[in-house]
Short mmCIF file of C-alpha atoms in Angstrom, two decimals:
data_model
loop_
_atom_site.label_atom_id
_atom_site.label_comp_id
_atom_site.label_asym_id
_atom_site.label_seq_id
_atom_site.Cartn_x
_atom_site.Cartn_y
_atom_site.Cartn_z
CA MET A 1 7.07 -18.62 -25.87
CA ALA A 2 3.32 -18.16 -26.21
CA SER A 3 1.20 -18.50 -23.11
CA LYS A 4 -0.57 -21.58 -24.44
CA ASP A 5 2.83 -23.28 -24.93
CA LEU A 6 3.80 -22.83 -21.27
CA PRO A 7 3.09 -25.72 -18.91
CA GLU A 8 0.76 -25.25 -15.97
CA GLN A 9 2.54 -24.92 -12.62
CA HIS A 10 1.42 -28.36 -11.45
CA MET A 11 2.82 -29.95 -14.63
CA LEU A 12 6.19 -28.25 -14.15
CA GLU A 13 6.25 -29.32 -10.50
CA ALA A 14 5.59 -32.93 -11.54
CA GLU A 15 8.47 -32.70 -14.02
CA LEU A 16 10.82 -31.17 -11.44
CA GLY A 17 9.83 -33.60 -8.71
CA GLY A 18 8.42 -31.20 -6.12
CA PRO A 19 6.50 -27.99 -5.45
CA MET A 20 7.75 -24.54 -6.35
CA GLN A 21 8.80 -22.63 -3.23
CA PHE A 22 8.68 -19.01 -2.03
CA HIS A 23 5.45 -17.90 -3.67
CA GLY A 24 6.12 -20.18 -6.64
CA LEU A 25 9.38 -18.46 -7.61
CA ILE A 26 12.04 -20.93 -6.43
CA ALA A 27 12.29 -24.42 -7.91
CA PRO A 28 12.44 -27.56 -5.78
CA PRO A 29 15.86 -29.22 -5.37
CA LEU A 30 17.40 -29.81 -8.79
CA PRO A 31 20.34 -31.98 -9.84
CA ALA A 32 23.67 -30.13 -9.94
CA ALA A 33 24.03 -30.74 -13.67
CA PRO A 34 22.85 -29.62 -16.05
CA VAL A 35 22.22 -26.10 -14.77
CA ARG A 36 18.73 -24.87 -15.68
CA PRO A 37 19.12 -21.32 -17.00
CA ARG A 38 15.36 -20.70 -17.20
CA LEU A 39 11.93 -21.89 -16.18
CA ALA A 40 8.58 -20.68 -17.47
CA TYR A 41 5.06 -21.74 -16.59
CA ARG A 42 1.46 -20.60 -16.17
CA ARG A 43 -0.31 -20.39 -12.85
CA HIS A 44 -3.49 -19.10 -11.29
CA TRP A 45 -2.60 -16.34 -8.88
CA LYS A 46 -4.97 -14.11 -6.94
CA GLY A 47 -7.94 -14.81 -9.16
CA GLY A 48 -6.24 -14.56 -12.55
CA GLU A 49 -3.85 -16.35 -14.86
CA GLN A 50 -0.21 -15.36 -14.67
CA GLU A 51 2.87 -16.32 -16.65
CA VAL A 52 6.05 -16.76 -14.63
CA HIS A 53 9.45 -16.53 -16.33
CA ILE A 54 12.60 -17.19 -14.27
CA HIS A 55 15.89 -16.48 -16.04
CA ASN A 56 19.51 -16.79 -14.91
CA PRO A 57 21.87 -17.95 -17.68
CA SER A 58 25.06 -17.77 -15.62
CA GLU A 59 24.14 -19.23 -12.21
CA GLY A 60 21.02 -21.29 -12.99
CA VAL A 61 17.57 -20.67 -11.55
CA PRO A 62 17.16 -20.54 -7.76
CA HIS A 63 16.23 -23.94 -6.37
CA GLY A 64 16.15 -26.13 -3.29
CA SER A 65 17.88 -24.62 -0.29
CA ASP A 66 17.97 -21.16 -1.92
CA ALA A 67 14.43 -20.73 -0.50
CA LEU A 68 15.75 -21.59 2.98
CA VAL A 69 18.53 -18.98 2.69
CA LEU A 70 16.04 -16.36 1.47
CA GLN A 71 13.64 -17.07 4.36
CA ALA A 72 16.52 -16.78 6.85
CA LEU A 73 17.63 -13.45 5.35
CA LEU A 74 14.05 -12.17 5.59
CA MET A 75 14.07 -13.07 9.31
CA ALA A 76 17.13 -10.88 9.96
CA PRO A 77 16.30 -7.44 11.37
CA PRO A 78 16.73 -4.51 8.96
CA ALA A 79 19.70 -2.21 9.51
CA LEU A 80 18.55 1.06 11.00
CA THR A 81 21.32 3.01 9.30
CA HIS A 82 19.98 2.48 5.75
CA PRO A 83 17.07 4.29 4.09
CA TYR A 84 15.83 1.12 2.34
CA TRP A 85 15.15 -2.34 3.79
CA VAL A 86 18.69 -3.67 4.07
CA VAL A 87 19.92 -6.45 6.30
CA LEU A 88 23.47 -6.71 7.54
CA VAL A 89 24.03 -10.21 8.81
CA ARG A 90 27.22 -11.91 9.96
CA VAL A 91 27.85 -15.42 8.70
CA GLU A 92 27.30 -16.85 12.18
CA GLU A 93 23.96 -15.04 12.55
CA LEU A 94 22.76 -16.20 9.14
CA ASP A 95 23.77 -19.76 9.93
CA GLU A 96 21.75 -19.56 13.17
CA LEU A 97 18.69 -18.18 11.33
CA ILE A 98 18.95 -20.96 8.74
CA TRP A 99 19.22 -23.53 11.52
CA LYS A 100 16.10 -22.07 13.24
CA THR A 101 14.20 -22.46 9.96
CA GLU A 102 15.45 -25.95 9.11
CA ARG A 103 17.26 -27.88 11.82
CA THR A 104 18.42 -30.62 9.44
CA ASN A 105 20.21 -28.30 7.01
CA THR A 106 23.75 -29.14 5.96
CA LEU A 107 24.56 -25.96 4.07
CA THR A 108 28.18 -24.93 3.81
CA LEU A 109 29.34 -21.33 3.47
CA ASP A 110 29.93 -22.00 -0.26
CA ASP A 111 26.31 -23.19 -0.56
CA ILE A 112 25.08 -20.00 1.11
CA VAL A 113 27.23 -17.73 -1.09
CA GLN A 114 25.99 -19.54 -4.22
CA ALA A 115 22.38 -19.23 -3.02
CA VAL A 116 22.52 -15.46 -2.35
CA THR A 117 24.30 -14.94 -5.67
CA ARG A 118 21.58 -16.85 -7.55
CA LEU A 119 18.87 -14.94 -5.67
CA GLN A 120 20.46 -11.63 -6.65
CA THR A 121 21.27 -12.42 -10.30
CA THR A 122 18.03 -14.14 -11.31
CA ARG A 123 15.48 -12.09 -13.24
CA PHE A 124 11.80 -12.82 -12.62
CA THR A 125 9.04 -11.69 -14.95
CA LEU A 126 5.40 -11.99 -14.01
CA ASP A 127 2.90 -11.32 -16.76
CA ALA A 128 -0.87 -11.29 -16.57
CA PRO A 129 -1.83 -11.54 -20.27
CA GLY A 130 -4.67 -9.18 -21.03
CA GLY A 131 -5.12 -8.34 -17.37
CA SER A 132 -3.87 -6.31 -14.50
CA PRO A 133 -1.23 -5.51 -13.27
CA GLY A 134 0.47 -6.28 -16.59
CA ARG A 135 4.14 -7.21 -16.80
CA GLN A 136 6.47 -6.89 -13.84
CA THR A 137 10.20 -7.70 -13.92
CA PHE A 138 12.26 -7.80 -10.75
CA HIS A 139 15.03 -9.50 -8.74
CA LEU A 140 14.37 -10.94 -5.27
CA ILE A 141 17.50 -9.16 -4.03
CA ASP A 142 18.22 -5.75 -5.56
CA ARG A 143 21.71 -5.32 -4.12
CA LEU A 144 24.16 -7.73 -2.55
CA GLN A 145 27.55 -7.12 -0.99
CA ILE A 146 29.60 -9.92 0.47
CA HIS A 147 32.18 -8.51 2.85
CA SER A 148 35.32 -10.51 3.47
CA GLN A 149 38.66 -10.07 5.18
CA SER A 150 42.03 -11.77 5.22
CA GLN A 151 43.35 -13.63 8.23
CA LYS A 152 46.90 -12.57 7.39
CA PRO A 153 48.31 -10.10 4.88
CA GLY A 154 48.14 -11.88 1.53
CA GLY A 155 46.26 -14.74 3.19
CA GLU A 156 43.08 -16.45 2.12
CA LYS A 157 39.93 -14.31 2.36
CA PHE A 158 36.87 -15.49 4.21
CA VAL A 159 33.30 -14.19 4.25
CA ARG A 160 32.26 -12.37 7.38
CA LEU A 161 29.15 -10.33 6.48
CA PHE A 162 26.32 -10.23 3.95
CA GLN A 163 24.64 -6.92 3.11
CA VAL A 164 21.35 -7.54 1.32
CA GLU A 165 18.80 -5.05 -0.04
CA PHE A 166 15.54 -6.77 -0.92
CA SER A 167 13.42 -5.66 -3.85
CA PRO A 168 10.09 -3.99 -3.06
CA THR A 169 8.38 -6.97 -4.74
CA THR A 170 10.05 -9.42 -2.35
CA LEU A 171 8.92 -7.35 0.62
CA THR A 172 5.38 -7.14 -0.75
CA LEU A 173 5.23 -10.91 -1.30
CA GLU A 174 6.24 -11.41 2.33
CA GLY A 175 3.80 -8.79 3.64
CA LEU A 176 6.58 -6.46 4.80
CA ASP A 177 6.83 -2.72 4.39
CA ALA A 178 10.07 -0.81 3.74
CA SER A 179 10.84 -0.66 7.47
CA GLY A 180 10.57 -4.43 7.91
CA ILE A 181 7.22 -4.35 9.69
CA ARG A 182 4.65 -6.98 8.73
CA ALA A 183 1.70 -5.35 7.03
#
């Protein structure tokens, strides 16, 4: 889609019914159906025009409370045993961080698992036509592992731990360096 065919960010936000979240990369709350596999728009960012393309054909674009889950994960301390900025957070700890961020949240564990999955599987492309820094494609979360265990042999599994490695772009957007220190 040509740049001139993309809506401005404020037009897309009016269509979606709210502002884009997390540096303009996560949509406001969207209806459950139909799933939106992509969003694209133009915005003015740091003194220049930028095209934003958000693409996730299987899970739908991140929206609504996904921003809350991402903010809570970014509040978790990085694991000292990993060379890159990785957080290891138990379900109870993540729930507490989410609650600290938004005391009225009603997220279930399924909601949280869906959110981190969307955040990890969505591809973002930022393009500054004719300008710097050019095209950049990334994921907010580079790697995700959801650790689970069974209560009994052969029993139902339940989630106990999330292991998340953020992309360098996510850390830069949040003003964090690779060690988790605010720049």
